[in-house]
Amino acid sequence: MAEQAARQGAAGPRRALAALALAQFICSFAGSNMNVMINDISEDLDTTVQGVQVVITVFLVVMAALMIPGGKLTDRYGRKRCFLTGLAVYAIGALLSAAAPGLGVLILGNSILEGIGTALLIPPVYILTTLLYPDGTARARAFGIIMAMGGVGAATGPLIGGLITTGISWRAAFVFQALVIAVIIVLSRRVGDPLPPDPGRSFDVVGAVLSAVGLVLVVMGILAADNALWLTVTLLALGAAVLALFFHSARIKEASGGEPLLSVGLFRDRVSNLGLATQNIQWLLLMGTSFTVAAYLQTVRHYDAIRTGVVFTAATLGLLVTSLSAERLAGRRAPRTLIMAGFFVCDVGVAALIALVAAFSTAWAFVPGLLLIGLGLGLMLTPSVNVVQSQFPEQLQGEISGLSRSVSNLGSSFGTAIAGTILVSGLTKGAYAAAMITLAVVGLAGLAAAARLPRTQGASPAPVRRSPDVYGHQG
């Protein structure tokens, strides 16, 4: 009986991990699979490359804008309830996108509803993982699997999306997403919630609105760069002002004993701040490269969806190799070493994409660079998450998870917006090189941030502290 109980106890976390990892996979998949549908959607819905770019970017920015409020809601309504609600909203958005008669409905289904669903379901993925695996080594393994699935979802999005689009239709790709969501809901039936919900927990509505508006204005400013510089400057300035007001409001609320949407104390941890910076840049590189290469292949070299997707197989393989080795690597090397190595390999990959694509017209010219980028990202995705999540106690997991995912998705938004803006301004070899060089410079900034992480930090994350909230909240 004891052995049977032990097996059942072990099976619980395994079933939970399968559901959580698959959820991360489909959300990352959704962020990249549309890159290979640019021509098909443009023709079917009578829109342009820029129109499709707006759909992709709005999806990413809705996630980024709502991820912090989504993380906070888990404390009030429970992690599992938010997870299941997010899955349901996402599935509705996917089915609506599949039936979209025009760009407006596609934006509603894909950009808005799928974005809201993702913002509700992703924070619980990271909170539940942290709570279900209190042991540092086990948590590193769990995060390794989840981040591997997330990276694989982003990297295989173009391939799977290309296969479905070419074999059936771009609309079928959204039906595929809804089917995966149905599988996740079935797997989630036995997922437990280690902490009870707190219905009396306050929710900072003003902070939620300010943070969302500020982030949206910043990304809109980047998107407007190819139309009018004055509009870009205006939107960026407004976004910065609204975000400054958000942090000012949070400080005042916290000083008066209230509970803001985001505790300003989260930003007092230097290691966590550096980890967040590396997360942002990693996803910027991944989504920026994906959009740039996919748009270039389809609009300049006139590849179809499946041929474009096949090219991205190299990135998928590279990401799989290093992501699935996360546990072994974490036991041998400090997070700083892995993250720095990841950025270095990524920048070498970007350089290869610039040099080889300029020298050769064959599709094989893209393979070495994409392979290196996949290897580099797989090296550092898990260490960056571990660095951030493990710096905080249980009482702050809702907030830090929401912040962490918001920062990552904001990086994805920046990557698509920056690279897309450069490309749309002139789809030529010069524009492609300019976009990739911009991404390489950002990668160097990520390397500089990683170099500032402490050398002496352990190779595996510290257990989550179970002491009272260090920033004054009583949870």
Coordinates of C-alpha atoms in Angstrom, one line a residue:
M1 CA 0.0 0.0 0.0
A2 CA 2.8 2.4 0.9
E3 CA 4.5 1.8 -2.5
Q4 CA 1.2 2.3 -4.3
A5 CA 0.6 5.6 -2.5
A6 CA 4.1 6.7 -3.3
R7 CA 3.6 5.9 -7.0
Q8 CA 0.3 7.8 -7.0
G9 CA 1.9 10.7 -5.2
A10 CA 4.7 10.9 -7.8
A11 CA 2.2 10.5 -10.7
G12 CA 0.3 13.7 -9.5
P13 CA 3.1 16.1 -10.1
R14 CA 4.0 14.3 -13.4
R15 CA 0.4 14.7 -14.7
A16 CA 0.5 18.4 -13.6
L17 CA 3.8 18.9 -15.3
A18 CA 2.4 17.5 -18.6
A19 CA -0.5 19.9 -18.5
L20 CA 1.6 22.9 -17.6
A21 CA 4.3 22.2 -20.1
L22 CA 1.8 21.6 -22.9
A23 CA 0.1 25.0 -22.0
Q24 CA 3.5 26.8 -22.3
F25 CA 4.0 25.0 -25.7
I26 CA 0.7 26.1 -27.2
C27 CA 1.1 29.7 -26.1
S28 CA 4.6 30.0 -27.5
F29 CA 3.4 28.2 -30.7
A30 CA 0.7 30.8 -31.1
G31 CA 3.2 33.6 -31.0
S32 CA 5.3 32.3 -33.9
N33 CA 3.2 30.0 -36.1
M34 CA 1.5 32.9 -37.9
N35 CA 4.9 34.1 -39.2
V36 CA 4.6 31.5 -42.0
M37 CA 1.0 32.4 -42.8
I38 CA 1.8 36.0 -43.8
N39 CA 1.1 35.6 -47.6
D40 CA -1.9 33.2 -47.1
I41 CA -3.6 35.4 -44.6
S42 CA -2.9 38.6 -46.5
E43 CA -4.4 37.1 -49.7
D44 CA -7.4 35.5 -48.0
L45 CA -8.4 38.5 -45.9
D46 CA -7.4 41.1 -48.4
T47 CA -4.8 42.7 -46.2
T48 CA -1.1 43.4 -46.2
V49 CA 2.1 42.2 -44.5
Q50 CA 1.8 45.1 -42.1
G51 CA -1.7 44.0 -41.3
V52 CA -0.6 40.5 -40.3
Q53 CA 2.3 42.1 -38.3
V54 CA -0.3 44.1 -36.4
V55 CA -2.2 40.9 -35.5
I56 CA 0.9 39.2 -34.3
T57 CA 2.2 42.2 -32.3
V58 CA -1.2 43.0 -30.7
F59 CA -1.5 39.4 -29.5
L60 CA 2.0 39.7 -27.9
V61 CA 1.3 43.1 -26.4
V62 CA -2.1 42.0 -24.9
M63 CA -0.2 39.2 -23.2
A64 CA 2.4 41.5 -21.9
A65 CA 0.0 44.1 -20.7
L66 CA -2.3 41.7 -18.9
M67 CA 0.2 39.2 -17.5
I68 CA 0.9 41.2 -14.3
P69 CA -2.9 41.5 -13.5
G70 CA -3.3 37.9 -14.5
G71 CA -0.6 36.8 -12.0
K72 CA -2.2 38.9 -9.3
L73 CA -5.7 37.4 -9.9
T74 CA -4.3 33.9 -9.1
D75 CA -4.0 34.9 -5.4
R76 CA -7.6 35.9 -5.2
Y77 CA -9.3 33.3 -7.3
G78 CA -6.9 30.4 -7.2
R79 CA -4.2 29.2 -9.6
K80 CA -6.1 26.3 -11.0
R81 CA -9.3 28.3 -11.6
C82 CA -7.4 31.0 -13.4
F83 CA -5.6 28.4 -15.4
L84 CA -8.8 26.7 -16.6
T85 CA -10.5 30.0 -17.3
G86 CA -7.6 31.1 -19.4
L87 CA -7.7 27.9 -21.4
A88 CA -11.4 28.3 -22.1
V89 CA -11.0 31.9 -23.2
Y90 CA -8.0 30.9 -25.4
A91 CA -10.0 28.1 -27.1
I92 CA -12.9 30.5 -27.9
G93 CA -10.4 32.9 -29.4
A94 CA -8.8 30.2 -31.5
L95 CA -12.1 29.0 -32.9
L96 CA -13.2 32.6 -33.7
S97 CA -9.9 33.1 -35.5
A98 CA -10.4 30.0 -37.6
A99 CA -13.8 31.4 -38.8
A100 CA -12.6 35.0 -39.2
P101 CA -14.1 36.7 -42.3
G102 CA -11.8 39.7 -42.1
L103 CA -8.8 41.2 -40.3
G104 CA -11.0 42.8 -37.6
V105 CA -12.4 39.5 -36.4
L106 CA -8.9 37.9 -36.6
I107 CA -7.6 40.6 -34.3
L108 CA -10.5 40.0 -31.9
G109 CA -10.1 36.2 -31.8
N110 CA -6.3 35.9 -32.0
S111 CA -4.9 39.1 -30.7
I112 CA -7.5 39.9 -28.0
L113 CA -9.2 36.7 -26.8
E114 CA -6.1 34.4 -27.2
G115 CA -4.0 37.2 -25.6
I116 CA -6.3 37.5 -22.6
G117 CA -6.5 33.7 -22.2
T118 CA -2.7 33.4 -22.3
A119 CA -2.4 36.1 -19.7
L120 CA -4.7 34.2 -17.4
L121 CA -3.2 30.7 -17.9
I122 CA 0.6 31.3 -18.1
P123 CA 1.2 32.8 -14.6
P124 CA -0.4 29.8 -12.9
V125 CA 2.0 27.6 -14.9
Y126 CA 5.1 29.1 -13.2
I127 CA 3.4 29.6 -9.8
L128 CA 2.2 25.9 -9.6
T129 CA 5.6 24.7 -10.8
T130 CA 7.4 26.6 -8.1
L131 CA 4.9 25.4 -5.4
L132 CA 4.7 21.8 -6.5
Y133 CA 8.5 21.4 -6.7
P134 CA 10.0 23.0 -3.6
D135 CA 13.2 21.0 -4.0
G136 CA 15.7 23.0 -6.0
T137 CA 16.9 20.2 -8.2
A138 CA 13.4 18.9 -9.0
R139 CA 12.2 22.5 -9.8
A140 CA 15.2 23.0 -12.1
R141 CA 14.1 19.8 -13.9
A142 CA 10.5 20.9 -14.1
F143 CA 11.3 24.4 -15.3
G144 CA 13.7 22.8 -17.8
I145 CA 10.9 20.8 -19.3
I146 CA 8.4 23.7 -19.3
M147 CA 10.9 26.1 -20.9
A148 CA 12.0 23.5 -23.4
M149 CA 8.3 23.0 -24.4
G150 CA 7.9 26.8 -24.6
G151 CA 11.0 27.2 -26.8
V152 CA 10.0 24.2 -28.9
G153 CA 6.6 25.7 -29.4
A154 CA 8.1 29.0 -30.6
A155 CA 10.6 27.2 -32.8
T156 CA 8.2 24.6 -34.3
G157 CA 5.4 27.1 -34.8
P158 CA 6.6 27.9 -38.3
L159 CA 7.1 24.3 -39.2
I160 CA 3.8 23.0 -37.9
G161 CA 2.0 26.1 -39.0
G162 CA 3.5 25.7 -42.5
L163 CA 2.5 22.0 -42.8
I164 CA -1.1 22.7 -41.7
T165 CA -1.4 25.9 -43.9
T166 CA 0.0 24.1 -47.0
G167 CA -1.8 20.8 -46.4
I168 CA -5.2 22.2 -45.3
S169 CA -5.5 26.0 -44.6
W170 CA -4.2 28.6 -42.3
R171 CA -7.6 28.4 -40.5
A172 CA -6.9 24.8 -39.6
A173 CA -3.9 26.0 -37.6
F174 CA -6.2 27.7 -35.1
V175 CA -8.4 24.6 -34.9
F176 CA -5.3 22.7 -34.0
Q177 CA -4.7 25.1 -31.2
A178 CA -8.2 24.6 -29.9
L179 CA -7.7 20.8 -30.0
V180 CA -4.5 21.0 -28.0
I181 CA -6.3 23.2 -25.4
A182 CA -9.0 20.5 -25.1
V183 CA -6.2 18.0 -24.3
I184 CA -4.7 20.3 -21.7
I185 CA -8.1 20.7 -20.0
V186 CA -8.4 16.9 -19.7
L187 CA -4.9 16.6 -18.3
S188 CA -5.6 19.4 -15.8
R189 CA -8.4 17.6 -14.0
R190 CA -6.0 16.2 -11.4
V191 CA -3.8 19.3 -11.1
G192 CA -3.9 20.4 -7.4
D193 CA -3.5 23.9 -6.0
P194 CA -1.1 23.9 -3.0
L195 CA -2.4 27.2 -1.7
P196 CA -6.1 28.1 -1.2
P197 CA -7.5 31.1 -2.9
D198 CA -8.0 34.3 -0.9
P199 CA -11.3 35.9 -2.1
G200 CA -10.7 38.8 0.2
R201 CA -7.5 39.7 -1.4
S202 CA -7.7 43.3 -2.9
F203 CA -7.1 44.0 -6.6
D204 CA -5.5 47.2 -7.8
V205 CA -7.8 48.1 -10.7
V206 CA -6.1 51.5 -11.2
G207 CA -2.7 49.9 -11.3
A208 CA -3.9 47.3 -13.8
V209 CA -5.3 49.9 -16.1
L210 CA -2.1 52.1 -15.9
S211 CA 0.3 49.3 -16.5
A212 CA -1.7 48.0 -19.5
V213 CA -2.1 51.4 -21.1
G214 CA 1.6 52.2 -20.6
L215 CA 2.8 49.0 -22.2
V216 CA 0.4 49.3 -25.1
L217 CA 1.5 52.8 -25.8
V218 CA 5.2 51.8 -25.8
V219 CA 4.7 49.0 -28.3
M220 CA 2.4 51.2 -30.5
G221 CA 5.2 53.7 -30.6
I222 CA 7.6 51.2 -32.0
L223 CA 5.1 50.0 -34.6
A224 CA 4.5 53.6 -35.7
A225 CA 8.2 54.1 -36.5
D226 CA 7.8 53.4 -40.2
N227 CA 5.0 55.9 -40.6
A228 CA 6.0 59.0 -38.7
L229 CA 8.9 59.7 -36.3
W230 CA 6.9 62.3 -34.4
L231 CA 4.2 59.8 -33.7
T232 CA 6.7 57.3 -32.4
V233 CA 8.3 59.8 -30.1
T234 CA 4.9 61.0 -28.8
L235 CA 3.6 57.5 -28.1
L236 CA 6.8 56.4 -26.4
A237 CA 6.8 59.5 -24.3
L238 CA 3.2 59.0 -23.3
G239 CA 3.9 55.3 -22.5
A240 CA 6.8 56.2 -20.3
A241 CA 4.7 58.8 -18.5
V242 CA 1.9 56.4 -17.9
L243 CA 4.3 53.7 -16.6
A244 CA 5.9 56.3 -14.3
L245 CA 2.5 57.2 -13.0
F246 CA 1.8 53.4 -12.4
F247 CA 5.0 53.0 -10.3
H248 CA 4.2 56.2 -8.4
S249 CA 0.7 55.0 -7.7
A250 CA 2.1 51.6 -6.5
R251 CA 4.6 53.3 -4.1
I252 CA 1.9 55.5 -2.6
K253 CA -0.5 52.5 -2.2
E254 CA 2.2 50.4 -0.6
A255 CA 3.4 53.2 1.7
S256 CA -0.2 53.6 3.0
G257 CA -0.4 49.9 3.9
G258 CA -2.5 48.9 0.8
E259 CA -1.6 46.2 -1.7
P260 CA -0.7 47.5 -5.2
L261 CA -0.9 45.5 -8.4
L262 CA 2.9 45.1 -8.3
S263 CA 5.0 45.5 -5.2
V264 CA 7.8 48.0 -5.9
G265 CA 9.9 45.8 -3.5
L266 CA 10.2 43.3 -6.3
F267 CA 12.6 45.6 -8.0
R268 CA 14.9 45.9 -5.0
D269 CA 16.5 42.5 -5.8
R270 CA 19.4 43.1 -8.1
V271 CA 19.8 39.5 -9.2
S272 CA 16.1 39.3 -10.1
N273 CA 16.3 42.5 -12.1
L274 CA 19.2 41.2 -14.2
G275 CA 17.4 37.9 -14.7
L276 CA 14.3 39.8 -15.9
A277 CA 16.4 41.8 -18.3
T278 CA 17.9 38.6 -19.8
Q279 CA 14.4 37.0 -20.1
N280 CA 13.2 40.1 -22.0
I281 CA 16.1 40.0 -24.5
Q282 CA 16.0 36.2 -25.0
W283 CA 12.4 36.4 -26.2
L284 CA 13.1 39.5 -28.2
L285 CA 15.8 37.6 -30.1
L286 CA 13.7 34.5 -30.6
M287 CA 10.6 36.3 -31.9
G288 CA 12.5 39.0 -33.8
T289 CA 14.6 36.5 -35.6
S290 CA 11.5 34.3 -36.4
F291 CA 9.6 37.2 -37.8
T292 CA 12.5 38.6 -39.8
V293 CA 13.6 35.3 -41.4
A294 CA 10.0 34.2 -42.1
A295 CA 8.9 37.5 -43.7
Y296 CA 12.1 37.7 -45.7
L297 CA 11.7 34.1 -47.0
Q298 CA 8.1 34.7 -48.1
T299 CA 8.2 38.3 -49.4
V300 CA 11.7 38.4 -50.9
R301 CA 12.5 34.8 -51.8
H302 CA 8.8 33.8 -52.3
Y303 CA 8.9 30.6 -50.3
D304 CA 5.6 29.0 -49.5
A305 CA 4.5 28.3 -45.9
I306 CA 5.8 24.7 -45.6
R307 CA 9.2 25.5 -47.2
T308 CA 9.5 28.4 -44.8
G309 CA 8.6 26.2 -41.8
V310 CA 11.1 23.5 -42.8
V311 CA 13.9 26.1 -42.7
F312 CA 13.1 26.7 -39.0
T313 CA 13.6 23.1 -38.2
A314 CA 17.3 23.9 -37.5
A315 CA 16.3 26.3 -34.7
T316 CA 14.0 23.7 -33.3
L317 CA 16.6 21.0 -33.2
G318 CA 19.2 23.3 -31.5
L319 CA 16.7 24.4 -28.9
L320 CA 15.7 20.8 -28.1
V321 CA 19.3 19.7 -27.6
T322 CA 20.2 22.3 -25.0
S323 CA 16.8 22.8 -23.4
L324 CA 16.4 19.1 -22.6
S325 CA 19.9 19.1 -21.1
A326 CA 18.9 21.9 -18.7
E327 CA 19.0 19.8 -15.6
R328 CA 22.4 18.3 -16.3
L329 CA 23.8 21.7 -17.3
A330 CA 22.3 23.4 -14.2
G331 CA 24.2 20.9 -12.0
R332 CA 27.5 21.6 -13.6
R333 CA 27.5 25.4 -14.4
A334 CA 26.2 28.5 -12.6
P335 CA 23.3 30.3 -14.2
R336 CA 25.6 33.3 -15.1
T337 CA 27.8 31.0 -17.1
L338 CA 24.9 29.4 -19.0
I339 CA 23.2 32.7 -19.8
M340 CA 26.4 34.3 -21.0
A341 CA 27.2 31.4 -23.2
G342 CA 23.7 31.4 -24.6
F343 CA 23.9 35.1 -25.6
F344 CA 27.3 34.6 -27.2
V345 CA 26.1 31.6 -29.2
C346 CA 23.0 33.5 -30.3
D347 CA 25.0 36.5 -31.5
V348 CA 27.3 34.2 -33.5
G349 CA 24.1 32.7 -35.0
V350 CA 22.8 36.1 -36.0
A351 CA 26.2 37.0 -37.6
A352 CA 26.0 33.7 -39.6
L353 CA 22.5 34.6 -40.8
I354 CA 23.7 37.9 -42.0
A355 CA 26.9 36.7 -43.7
L356 CA 25.7 33.4 -45.2
V357 CA 22.4 34.7 -46.5
A358 CA 24.2 37.6 -48.3
A359 CA 26.7 35.1 -49.9
F360 CA 24.4 32.3 -50.9
S361 CA 20.9 32.1 -52.3
T362 CA 20.1 28.5 -51.1
A363 CA 17.9 27.8 -48.2
W364 CA 20.8 26.0 -46.5
A365 CA 22.3 29.4 -45.9
F366 CA 19.8 29.9 -43.0
V367 CA 20.5 26.6 -41.3
P368 CA 23.8 27.3 -39.4
G369 CA 22.6 30.6 -38.0
L370 CA 19.2 29.3 -36.9
L371 CA 20.8 26.2 -35.4
L372 CA 23.1 28.3 -33.3
I373 CA 20.3 30.6 -32.2
G374 CA 18.3 27.6 -31.1
L375 CA 21.3 26.2 -29.2
G376 CA 21.9 29.5 -27.5
L377 CA 18.4 30.1 -26.5
G378 CA 18.0 26.6 -25.1
L379 CA 21.1 27.2 -22.9
M380 CA 19.7 30.2 -21.2
L381 CA 15.9 30.1 -21.1
T382 CA 15.7 27.9 -18.0
P383 CA 18.5 29.5 -15.9
S384 CA 16.9 32.9 -16.4
V385 CA 13.5 31.7 -15.1
N386 CA 15.1 29.9 -12.2
V387 CA 17.1 33.0 -11.2
V388 CA 14.0 35.1 -11.0
Q389 CA 11.4 32.7 -9.5
S390 CA 13.7 31.4 -6.8
Q391 CA 14.5 34.8 -5.4
F392 CA 11.1 35.2 -3.8
P393 CA 8.9 33.5 -1.2
E394 CA 5.5 31.8 -1.8
Q395 CA 3.6 35.0 -0.9
L396 CA 5.1 36.8 -3.9
Q397 CA 5.0 34.0 -6.5
G398 CA 1.8 35.4 -8.1
E399 CA 3.3 38.8 -8.5
I400 CA 6.8 37.7 -9.7
S401 CA 5.4 35.1 -12.0
G402 CA 3.1 37.7 -13.7
L403 CA 6.0 40.2 -13.9
S404 CA 8.4 37.6 -15.3
R405 CA 6.0 36.5 -18.0
S406 CA 5.0 40.1 -18.8
V407 CA 8.7 41.0 -19.2
S408 CA 9.2 38.0 -21.5
N409 CA 6.1 38.7 -23.6
L410 CA 7.1 42.3 -23.8
G411 CA 10.4 41.1 -25.2
S412 CA 8.5 39.1 -27.8
S413 CA 6.4 42.2 -28.7
F414 CA 9.5 44.3 -29.0
G415 CA 11.2 41.7 -31.2
T416 CA 8.3 41.5 -33.6
A417 CA 7.6 45.2 -33.6
I418 CA 11.2 46.3 -34.1
A419 CA 12.2 43.7 -36.7
G420 CA 8.8 44.0 -38.5
T421 CA 9.0 47.8 -38.6
I422 CA 12.4 47.7 -40.2
L423 CA 11.4 45.1 -42.7
V424 CA 8.0 46.7 -43.7
S425 CA 9.8 49.9 -44.4
G426 CA 11.5 48.2 -47.3
L427 CA 11.5 44.5 -47.9
T428 CA 15.0 44.2 -49.4
K429 CA 18.3 42.5 -48.6
G430 CA 19.3 45.8 -47.0
A431 CA 16.3 45.8 -44.7
Y432 CA 16.9 42.2 -43.7
A433 CA 20.5 42.9 -42.8
A434 CA 19.5 46.0 -40.8
A435 CA 16.9 44.1 -38.8
M436 CA 19.4 41.3 -38.0
I437 CA 22.1 43.7 -37.0
T438 CA 19.7 45.4 -34.7
L439 CA 18.9 42.1 -33.1
A440 CA 22.7 41.3 -32.7
V441 CA 23.2 44.6 -30.9
V442 CA 20.3 43.8 -28.5
G443 CA 21.9 40.4 -28.0
L444 CA 25.1 42.1 -26.9
A445 CA 23.1 44.1 -24.4
G446 CA 21.8 40.8 -23.0
L447 CA 25.3 39.4 -22.7
A448 CA 26.3 42.5 -20.7
A449 CA 23.3 42.1 -18.4
A450 CA 24.2 38.4 -17.9
A451 CA 27.8 39.3 -17.1
R452 CA 26.6 41.3 -14.1
L453 CA 24.9 38.3 -12.5
P454 CA 26.8 37.0 -9.4
R455 CA 29.6 34.6 -10.1
T456 CA 29.1 32.7 -6.9
Q457 CA 25.4 31.9 -7.3
G458 CA 24.7 28.2 -7.1
A459 CA 24.3 26.1 -10.2
S460 CA 20.8 25.1 -9.1
P461 CA 18.1 27.5 -7.7
A462 CA 17.6 28.0 -4.0
P463 CA 14.4 26.6 -2.5
V464 CA 11.5 29.1 -2.3
R465 CA 11.7 30.8 1.0
R466 CA 8.7 30.2 3.2
S467 CA 9.1 33.1 5.5
P468 CA 6.6 36.0 5.8
D469 CA 6.5 38.3 2.8
V470 CA 9.7 40.3 2.9
Y471 CA 8.0 43.3 1.6
G472 CA 5.4 43.7 4.3
H473 CA 2.4 41.7 2.8
Q474 CA 0.9 39.0 4.9
G475 CA -0.3 37.0 1.8

